[in-house]
């Protein structure tokens, strides 16, 4: 399958990511009250990019935290905090967050299959958690997880998360990813990855037999 999106020049800001807090700090603190108190500000937002939903978006998925549906792969706990940048980066409660991605073989669910798709609604601290796997690669694109934030029925923000190449090399040396030959530099030739300039790149940390990654997503 192929994926699509807007050209790098048109991918401007409807999406913002946490700025003054590093991703590593978010990974250490996300899920704890001290990281983003309910109703309190999340300091610092910086301008980032948006991206198209691609041809594999099939509309809002099932409301659930665990989206694996038995799909094998290296576990990934994705912890997201949604903030409203125009309101001083305050946590946004009640926002629907969709994710969808490929499995370890680079395949998306279709038709009645729903693996690796799901929706969560942010809590009072703007947080939601997905239990998924590290995605595989396909079509020469940088491995990624799509997401869409819908704060209400009239607006939405769509983008995608990427992964560091050293992390991908480590993961792709494990089963079931070793069943295919992994690309040597999976991010190098993807113009969407280059356009994001690292802004949308996760920083996973080891947790048990898998990884955990936290990210603060700001919407205008």
PDB file of C-alpha atoms in Angstrom:
ATOM      1  CA  UNK A   1       0.000   0.000   0.000  1.00  0.00           C
ATOM      2  CA  UNK A   2       1.037   3.559  -0.448  1.00  0.00           C
ATOM      3  CA  UNK A   3       0.444   6.549   1.755  1.00  0.00           C
ATOM      4  CA  UNK A   4      -0.084  10.172   0.945  1.00  0.00           C
ATOM      5  CA  UNK A   5      -0.181  13.604   2.511  1.00  0.00           C
ATOM      6  CA  UNK A   6       0.233  17.215   1.678  1.00  0.00           C
ATOM      7  CA  UNK A   7       3.452  18.621   0.203  1.00  0.00           C
ATOM      8  CA  UNK A   8       6.107  19.827   2.664  1.00  0.00           C
ATOM      9  CA  UNK A   9       5.411  23.465   1.783  1.00  0.00           C
ATOM     10  CA  UNK A  10       1.739  23.196   2.689  1.00  0.00           C
ATOM     11  CA  UNK A  11       2.165  21.337   5.957  1.00  0.00           C
ATOM     12  CA  UNK A  12       1.899  24.236   8.315  1.00  0.00           C
ATOM     13  CA  UNK A  13       0.626  24.682  11.798  1.00  0.00           C
ATOM     14  CA  UNK A  14      -2.576  23.197  12.948  1.00  0.00           C
ATOM     15  CA  UNK A  15      -0.576  20.913  15.193  1.00  0.00           C
ATOM     16  CA  UNK A  16       1.783  21.983  17.976  1.00  0.00           C
ATOM     17  CA  UNK A  17       4.100  19.895  20.108  1.00  0.00           C
ATOM     18  CA  UNK A  18       5.451  20.534  23.564  1.00  0.00           C
ATOM     19  CA  UNK A  19       8.471  22.807  23.386  1.00  0.00           C
ATOM     20  CA  UNK A  20      10.080  23.790  26.667  1.00  0.00           C
ATOM     21  CA  UNK A  21       9.451  20.318  28.097  1.00  0.00           C
ATOM     22  CA  UNK A  22      11.667  17.810  26.347  1.00  0.00           C
ATOM     23  CA  UNK A  23      10.146  14.593  25.065  1.00  0.00           C
ATOM     24  CA  UNK A  24      12.373  12.720  27.486  1.00  0.00           C
ATOM     25  CA  UNK A  25      10.953  14.695  30.393  1.00  0.00           C
ATOM     26  CA  UNK A  26       7.437  13.981  29.199  1.00  0.00           C
ATOM     27  CA  UNK A  27       8.253  10.300  28.947  1.00  0.00           C
ATOM     28  CA  UNK A  28       9.448  10.351  32.555  1.00  0.00           C
ATOM     29  CA  UNK A  29       6.523  12.339  33.883  1.00  0.00           C
ATOM     30  CA  UNK A  30       3.480  11.659  31.723  1.00  0.00           C
ATOM     31  CA  UNK A  31       0.749   9.900  33.646  1.00  0.00           C
ATOM     32  CA  UNK A  32       1.763  11.507  36.946  1.00  0.00           C
ATOM     33  CA  UNK A  33      -0.154  14.487  38.357  1.00  0.00           C
ATOM     34  CA  UNK A  34       3.028  16.548  38.715  1.00  0.00           C
ATOM     35  CA  UNK A  35       3.658  16.462  34.973  1.00  0.00           C
ATOM     36  CA  UNK A  36       0.460  18.296  34.040  1.00  0.00           C
ATOM     37  CA  UNK A  37      -1.935  19.054  36.893  1.00  0.00           C
ATOM     38  CA  UNK A  38      -5.630  18.882  35.953  1.00  0.00           C
ATOM     39  CA  UNK A  39      -6.641  22.336  34.740  1.00  0.00           C
ATOM     40  CA  UNK A  40      -3.084  23.658  35.007  1.00  0.00           C
ATOM     41  CA  UNK A  41      -0.894  24.925  32.163  1.00  0.00           C
ATOM     42  CA  UNK A  42       1.557  22.824  30.194  1.00  0.00           C
ATOM     43  CA  UNK A  43       4.477  25.203  29.615  1.00  0.00           C
ATOM     44  CA  UNK A  44       5.707  26.058  26.158  1.00  0.00           C
ATOM     45  CA  UNK A  45       4.302  25.086  22.771  1.00  0.00           C
ATOM     46  CA  UNK A  46       6.160  25.374  19.498  1.00  0.00           C
ATOM     47  CA  UNK A  47       4.937  25.431  15.934  1.00  0.00           C
ATOM     48  CA  UNK A  48       4.987  22.036  14.226  1.00  0.00           C
ATOM     49  CA  UNK A  49       3.581  20.378  11.105  1.00  0.00           C
ATOM     50  CA  UNK A  50       0.375  18.661  10.083  1.00  0.00           C
ATOM     51  CA  UNK A  51      -0.002  15.800   7.615  1.00  0.00           C
ATOM     52  CA  UNK A  52      -2.720  14.160   5.567  1.00  0.00           C
ATOM     53  CA  UNK A  53      -4.665  11.170   6.860  1.00  0.00           C
ATOM     54  CA  UNK A  54      -3.500   8.964   3.979  1.00  0.00           C
ATOM     55  CA  UNK A  55      -5.570   6.353   2.137  1.00  0.00           C
ATOM     56  CA  UNK A  56      -5.720   3.953   5.096  1.00  0.00           C
ATOM     57  CA  UNK A  57      -7.903   6.084   7.359  1.00  0.00           C
ATOM     58  CA  UNK A  58     -11.318   4.441   7.662  1.00  0.00           C
ATOM     59  CA  UNK A  59     -13.071   6.855  10.006  1.00  0.00           C
ATOM     60  CA  UNK A  60     -13.236   6.852  13.802  1.00  0.00           C
ATOM     61  CA  UNK A  61     -12.337   3.475  15.239  1.00  0.00           C
ATOM     62  CA  UNK A  62     -13.571   1.580  18.269  1.00  0.00           C
ATOM     63  CA  UNK A  63     -13.211   3.300  21.623  1.00  0.00           C
ATOM     64  CA  UNK A  64     -10.519   1.311  23.384  1.00  0.00           C
ATOM     65  CA  UNK A  65      -7.033   1.596  24.823  1.00  0.00           C
ATOM     66  CA  UNK A  66      -5.561  -1.726  23.630  1.00  0.00           C
ATOM     67  CA  UNK A  67      -5.670  -1.692  19.823  1.00  0.00           C
ATOM     68  CA  UNK A  68      -3.502  -4.747  19.128  1.00  0.00           C
ATOM     69  CA  UNK A  69      -6.272  -7.297  18.432  1.00  0.00           C
ATOM     70  CA  UNK A  70      -3.674 -10.029  18.884  1.00  0.00           C
ATOM     71  CA  UNK A  71      -1.248  -8.562  16.332  1.00  0.00           C
ATOM     72  CA  UNK A  72       2.296  -9.611  17.250  1.00  0.00           C
ATOM     73  CA  UNK A  73       5.103  -7.096  17.543  1.00  0.00           C
ATOM     74  CA  UNK A  74       7.219  -5.207  20.060  1.00  0.00           C
ATOM     75  CA  UNK A  75       4.788  -3.651  22.567  1.00  0.00           C
ATOM     76  CA  UNK A  76       4.506   0.138  22.663  1.00  0.00           C
ATOM     77  CA  UNK A  77       2.615   2.117  25.285  1.00  0.00           C
ATOM     78  CA  UNK A  78       1.760   5.493  23.737  1.00  0.00           C
ATOM     79  CA  UNK A  79       0.864   8.167  26.307  1.00  0.00           C
ATOM     80  CA  UNK A  80      -0.568  11.358  24.857  1.00  0.00           C
ATOM     81  CA  UNK A  81      -1.468  14.689  26.445  1.00  0.00           C
ATOM     82  CA  UNK A  82      -3.617  17.050  24.371  1.00  0.00           C
ATOM     83  CA  UNK A  83      -3.371  20.784  25.125  1.00  0.00           C
ATOM     84  CA  UNK A  84      -5.078  23.872  23.717  1.00  0.00           C
ATOM     85  CA  UNK A  85      -2.290  26.179  22.551  1.00  0.00           C
ATOM     86  CA  UNK A  86      -4.583  29.186  22.156  1.00  0.00           C
ATOM     87  CA  UNK A  87      -5.527  28.875  25.829  1.00  0.00           C
ATOM     88  CA  UNK A  88      -2.013  28.969  27.223  1.00  0.00           C
ATOM     89  CA  UNK A  89      -1.353  25.296  26.460  1.00  0.00           C
ATOM     90  CA  UNK A  90      -3.879  24.129  29.006  1.00  0.00           C
ATOM     91  CA  UNK A  91      -4.833  20.430  29.012  1.00  0.00           C
ATOM     92  CA  UNK A  92      -7.894  19.709  26.884  1.00  0.00           C
ATOM     93  CA  UNK A  93     -10.442  17.313  28.347  1.00  0.00           C
ATOM     94  CA  UNK A  94     -12.985  15.423  26.264  1.00  0.00           C
ATOM     95  CA  UNK A  95     -11.023  15.433  22.989  1.00  0.00           C
ATOM     96  CA  UNK A  96     -11.301  12.298  20.850  1.00  0.00           C
ATOM     97  CA  UNK A  97      -7.922  10.954  19.709  1.00  0.00           C
ATOM     98  CA  UNK A  98      -7.780   8.378  16.889  1.00  0.00           C
ATOM     99  CA  UNK A  99      -4.705   6.345  15.985  1.00  0.00           C
ATOM    100  CA  UNK A 100      -4.177   3.947  13.076  1.00  0.00           C
ATOM    101  CA  UNK A 101      -1.037   2.201  11.856  1.00  0.00           C
ATOM    102  CA  UNK A 102       0.478  -0.751  10.022  1.00  0.00           C
ATOM    103  CA  UNK A 103       1.325  -4.023  11.734  1.00  0.00           C
ATOM    104  CA  UNK A 104       4.804  -5.574  11.893  1.00  0.00           C
ATOM    105  CA  UNK A 105       4.455  -6.733   8.263  1.00  0.00           C
ATOM    106  CA  UNK A 106       3.514  -3.242   7.058  1.00  0.00           C
ATOM    107  CA  UNK A 107      -0.179  -4.126   6.615  1.00  0.00           C
ATOM    108  CA  UNK A 108      -3.180  -2.015   7.654  1.00  0.00           C
ATOM    109  CA  UNK A 109      -6.493  -3.489   8.741  1.00  0.00           C
ATOM    110  CA  UNK A 110      -9.304  -3.265   6.205  1.00  0.00           C
ATOM    111  CA  UNK A 111     -13.002  -4.087   6.013  1.00  0.00           C
ATOM    112  CA  UNK A 112     -14.186  -5.853   9.155  1.00  0.00           C
ATOM    113  CA  UNK A 113     -10.665  -6.054  10.610  1.00  0.00           C
ATOM    114  CA  UNK A 114      -9.922  -3.400  13.201  1.00  0.00           C
ATOM    115  CA  UNK A 115      -6.416  -4.234  14.364  1.00  0.00           C
ATOM    116  CA  UNK A 116      -4.188  -1.308  15.277  1.00  0.00           C
ATOM    117  CA  UNK A 117      -7.013   1.226  15.109  1.00  0.00           C
ATOM    118  CA  UNK A 118      -8.799   2.855  18.005  1.00  0.00           C
ATOM    119  CA  UNK A 119     -10.068   5.957  19.753  1.00  0.00           C
ATOM    120  CA  UNK A 120      -9.597   7.315  23.253  1.00  0.00           C
ATOM    121  CA  UNK A 121     -11.150  10.395  24.881  1.00  0.00           C
ATOM    122  CA  UNK A 122      -8.841  12.576  26.958  1.00  0.00           C
ATOM    123  CA  UNK A 123      -9.418  12.825  30.707  1.00  0.00           C
ATOM    124  CA  UNK A 124      -9.477  15.970  32.875  1.00  0.00           C
ATOM    125  CA  UNK A 125      -5.686  16.249  32.524  1.00  0.00           C
ATOM    126  CA  UNK A 126      -5.874  15.984  28.734  1.00  0.00           C
ATOM    127  CA  UNK A 127      -4.396  12.497  28.759  1.00  0.00           C
ATOM    128  CA  UNK A 128      -5.072   9.206  27.018  1.00  0.00           C
ATOM    129  CA  UNK A 129      -3.121   5.970  26.621  1.00  0.00           C
ATOM    130  CA  UNK A 130      -2.897   3.484  23.761  1.00  0.00           C
ATOM    131  CA  UNK A 131      -1.391   0.010  23.943  1.00  0.00           C
ATOM    132  CA  UNK A 132      -0.089  -0.884  20.525  1.00  0.00           C
ATOM    133  CA  UNK A 133       3.042  -2.262  18.818  1.00  0.00           C
ATOM    134  CA  UNK A 134       5.927  -0.649  16.976  1.00  0.00           C
ATOM    135  CA  UNK A 135       4.738  -0.422  13.347  1.00  0.00           C
ATOM    136  CA  UNK A 136       6.494  -2.105  10.467  1.00  0.00           C
ATOM    137  CA  UNK A 137       7.527  -0.393   7.248  1.00  0.00           C
ATOM    138  CA  UNK A 138       5.970  -0.288   3.794  1.00  0.00           C
ATOM    139  CA  UNK A 139       6.295   1.463   0.421  1.00  0.00           C
ATOM    140  CA  UNK A 140       9.661   2.977   1.300  1.00  0.00           C
ATOM    141  CA  UNK A 141       8.094   5.358   3.828  1.00  0.00           C
ATOM    142  CA  UNK A 142       9.358   6.211   7.298  1.00  0.00           C
ATOM    143  CA  UNK A 143       7.581   3.961   9.823  1.00  0.00           C
ATOM    144  CA  UNK A 144       4.865   5.973  11.517  1.00  0.00           C
ATOM    145  CA  UNK A 145       1.674   6.062  13.575  1.00  0.00           C
ATOM    146  CA  UNK A 146      -1.120   8.263  12.258  1.00  0.00           C
ATOM    147  CA  UNK A 147      -3.279  10.202  14.675  1.00  0.00           C
ATOM    148  CA  UNK A 148      -6.188  12.599  14.562  1.00  0.00           C
ATOM    149  CA  UNK A 149      -7.392  14.883  17.372  1.00  0.00           C
ATOM    150  CA  UNK A 150     -11.070  15.867  17.322  1.00  0.00           C
ATOM    151  CA  UNK A 151     -11.812  18.386  20.094  1.00  0.00           C
ATOM    152  CA  UNK A 152     -15.404  18.774  18.830  1.00  0.00           C
ATOM    153  CA  UNK A 153     -17.616  17.818  15.887  1.00  0.00           C
ATOM    154  CA  UNK A 154     -16.477  20.777  13.786  1.00  0.00           C
ATOM    155  CA  UNK A 155     -12.686  20.625  13.862  1.00  0.00           C
ATOM    156  CA  UNK A 156      -9.830  18.149  13.745  1.00  0.00           C
ATOM    157  CA  UNK A 157      -6.035  18.045  13.561  1.00  0.00           C
ATOM    158  CA  UNK A 158      -4.241  15.210  11.756  1.00  0.00           C
ATOM    159  CA  UNK A 159      -0.577  14.240  11.852  1.00  0.00           C
ATOM    160  CA  UNK A 160       1.733  11.292  12.476  1.00  0.00           C
ATOM    161  CA  UNK A 161       4.476  10.192  14.813  1.00  0.00           C
ATOM    162  CA  UNK A 162       7.876   8.944  13.631  1.00  0.00           C
ATOM    163  CA  UNK A 163      10.672   7.004  15.355  1.00  0.00           C
ATOM    164  CA  UNK A 164      14.460   7.469  15.632  1.00  0.00           C
ATOM    165  CA  UNK A 165      16.388   5.264  13.195  1.00  0.00           C
ATOM    166  CA  UNK A 166      18.623   3.747  15.891  1.00  0.00           C
ATOM    167  CA  UNK A 167      15.485   2.699  17.750  1.00  0.00           C
ATOM    168  CA  UNK A 168      14.009   1.172  14.588  1.00  0.00           C
ATOM    169  CA  UNK A 169      17.205  -0.773  13.888  1.00  0.00           C
ATOM    170  CA  UNK A 170      17.051  -2.243  17.393  1.00  0.00           C
ATOM    171  CA  UNK A 171      13.388  -3.188  17.112  1.00  0.00           C
ATOM    172  CA  UNK A 172      13.630  -4.532  13.570  1.00  0.00           C
ATOM    173  CA  UNK A 173      16.347  -6.956  14.696  1.00  0.00           C
ATOM    174  CA  UNK A 174      13.651  -8.725  16.737  1.00  0.00           C
ATOM    175  CA  UNK A 175      10.837 -11.087  15.775  1.00  0.00           C
ATOM    176  CA  UNK A 176       8.467 -10.789  13.968  1.00  0.00           C
ATOM    177  CA  UNK A 177      10.129  -7.915  12.071  1.00  0.00           C
ATOM    178  CA  UNK A 178      13.081 -10.110  11.040  1.00  0.00           C
ATOM    179  CA  UNK A 179      10.775 -12.059   8.716  1.00  0.00           C
ATOM    180  CA  UNK A 180      11.447  -9.293   6.174  1.00  0.00           C
ATOM    181  CA  UNK A 181      14.621  -7.445   5.317  1.00  0.00           C
ATOM    182  CA  UNK A 182      14.382  -4.064   7.033  1.00  0.00           C
ATOM    183  CA  UNK A 183      15.363  -0.906   5.137  1.00  0.00           C
ATOM    184  CA  UNK A 184      18.808   0.405   6.071  1.00  0.00           C
ATOM    185  CA  UNK A 185      17.716   4.020   6.560  1.00  0.00           C
ATOM    186  CA  UNK A 186      13.912   3.992   6.768  1.00  0.00           C
ATOM    187  CA  UNK A 187      13.527   7.714   7.460  1.00  0.00           C
ATOM    188  CA  UNK A 188      16.021   9.067   4.965  1.00  0.00           C
ATOM    189  CA  UNK A 189      13.851   9.197   1.849  1.00  0.00           C
ATOM    190  CA  UNK A 190      10.508  10.264   3.329  1.00  0.00           C
ATOM    191  CA  UNK A 191       9.767  13.934   2.637  1.00  0.00           C
ATOM    192  CA  UNK A 192       7.179  14.007   5.428  1.00  0.00           C
ATOM    193  CA  UNK A 193       9.792  12.977   7.957  1.00  0.00           C
ATOM    194  CA  UNK A 194      12.179  15.634   6.666  1.00  0.00           C
ATOM    195  CA  UNK A 195       9.440  18.284   6.695  1.00  0.00           C
ATOM    196  CA  UNK A 196       8.711  17.543  10.352  1.00  0.00           C
ATOM    197  CA  UNK A 197      12.410  18.132  11.139  1.00  0.00           C
ATOM    198  CA  UNK A 198      12.264  15.899  14.200  1.00  0.00           C
ATOM    199  CA  UNK A 199       9.237  17.658  15.715  1.00  0.00           C
ATOM    200  CA  UNK A 200       6.988  14.622  15.468  1.00  0.00           C
ATOM    201  CA  UNK A 201       9.609  12.015  16.404  1.00  0.00           C
ATOM    202  CA  UNK A 202       8.889   9.976  19.522  1.00  0.00           C
ATOM    203  CA  UNK A 203      11.544   9.105  22.092  1.00  0.00           C
ATOM    204  CA  UNK A 204      10.638   5.600  23.293  1.00  0.00           C
ATOM    205  CA  UNK A 205      12.136   4.269  26.522  1.00  0.00           C
ATOM    206  CA  UNK A 206      12.418   0.592  27.412  1.00  0.00           C
ATOM    207  CA  UNK A 207       9.686  -0.774  29.652  1.00  0.00           C
ATOM    208  CA  UNK A 208       9.484  -4.479  30.387  1.00  0.00           C
ATOM    209  CA  UNK A 209       9.675  -6.344  27.115  1.00  0.00           C
ATOM    210  CA  UNK A 210       8.586  -3.320  25.112  1.00  0.00           C
ATOM    211  CA  UNK A 211       8.713   0.465  25.114  1.00  0.00           C
ATOM    212  CA  UNK A 212       6.881   3.504  26.392  1.00  0.00           C
ATOM    213  CA  UNK A 213       6.631   6.856  24.632  1.00  0.00           C
ATOM    214  CA  UNK A 214       4.922  10.043  25.824  1.00  0.00           C
ATOM    215  CA  UNK A 215       4.079  13.117  23.780  1.00  0.00           C
ATOM    216  CA  UNK A 216       2.204  16.364  24.342  1.00  0.00           C
ATOM    217  CA  UNK A 217       0.080  17.332  21.342  1.00  0.00           C
ATOM    218  CA  UNK A 218      -1.113  20.929  21.127  1.00  0.00           C
ATOM    219  CA  UNK A 219      -3.944  22.072  18.898  1.00  0.00           C
ATOM    220  CA  UNK A 220      -4.726  25.628  17.889  1.00  0.00           C
TER     221      UNK A 220
END
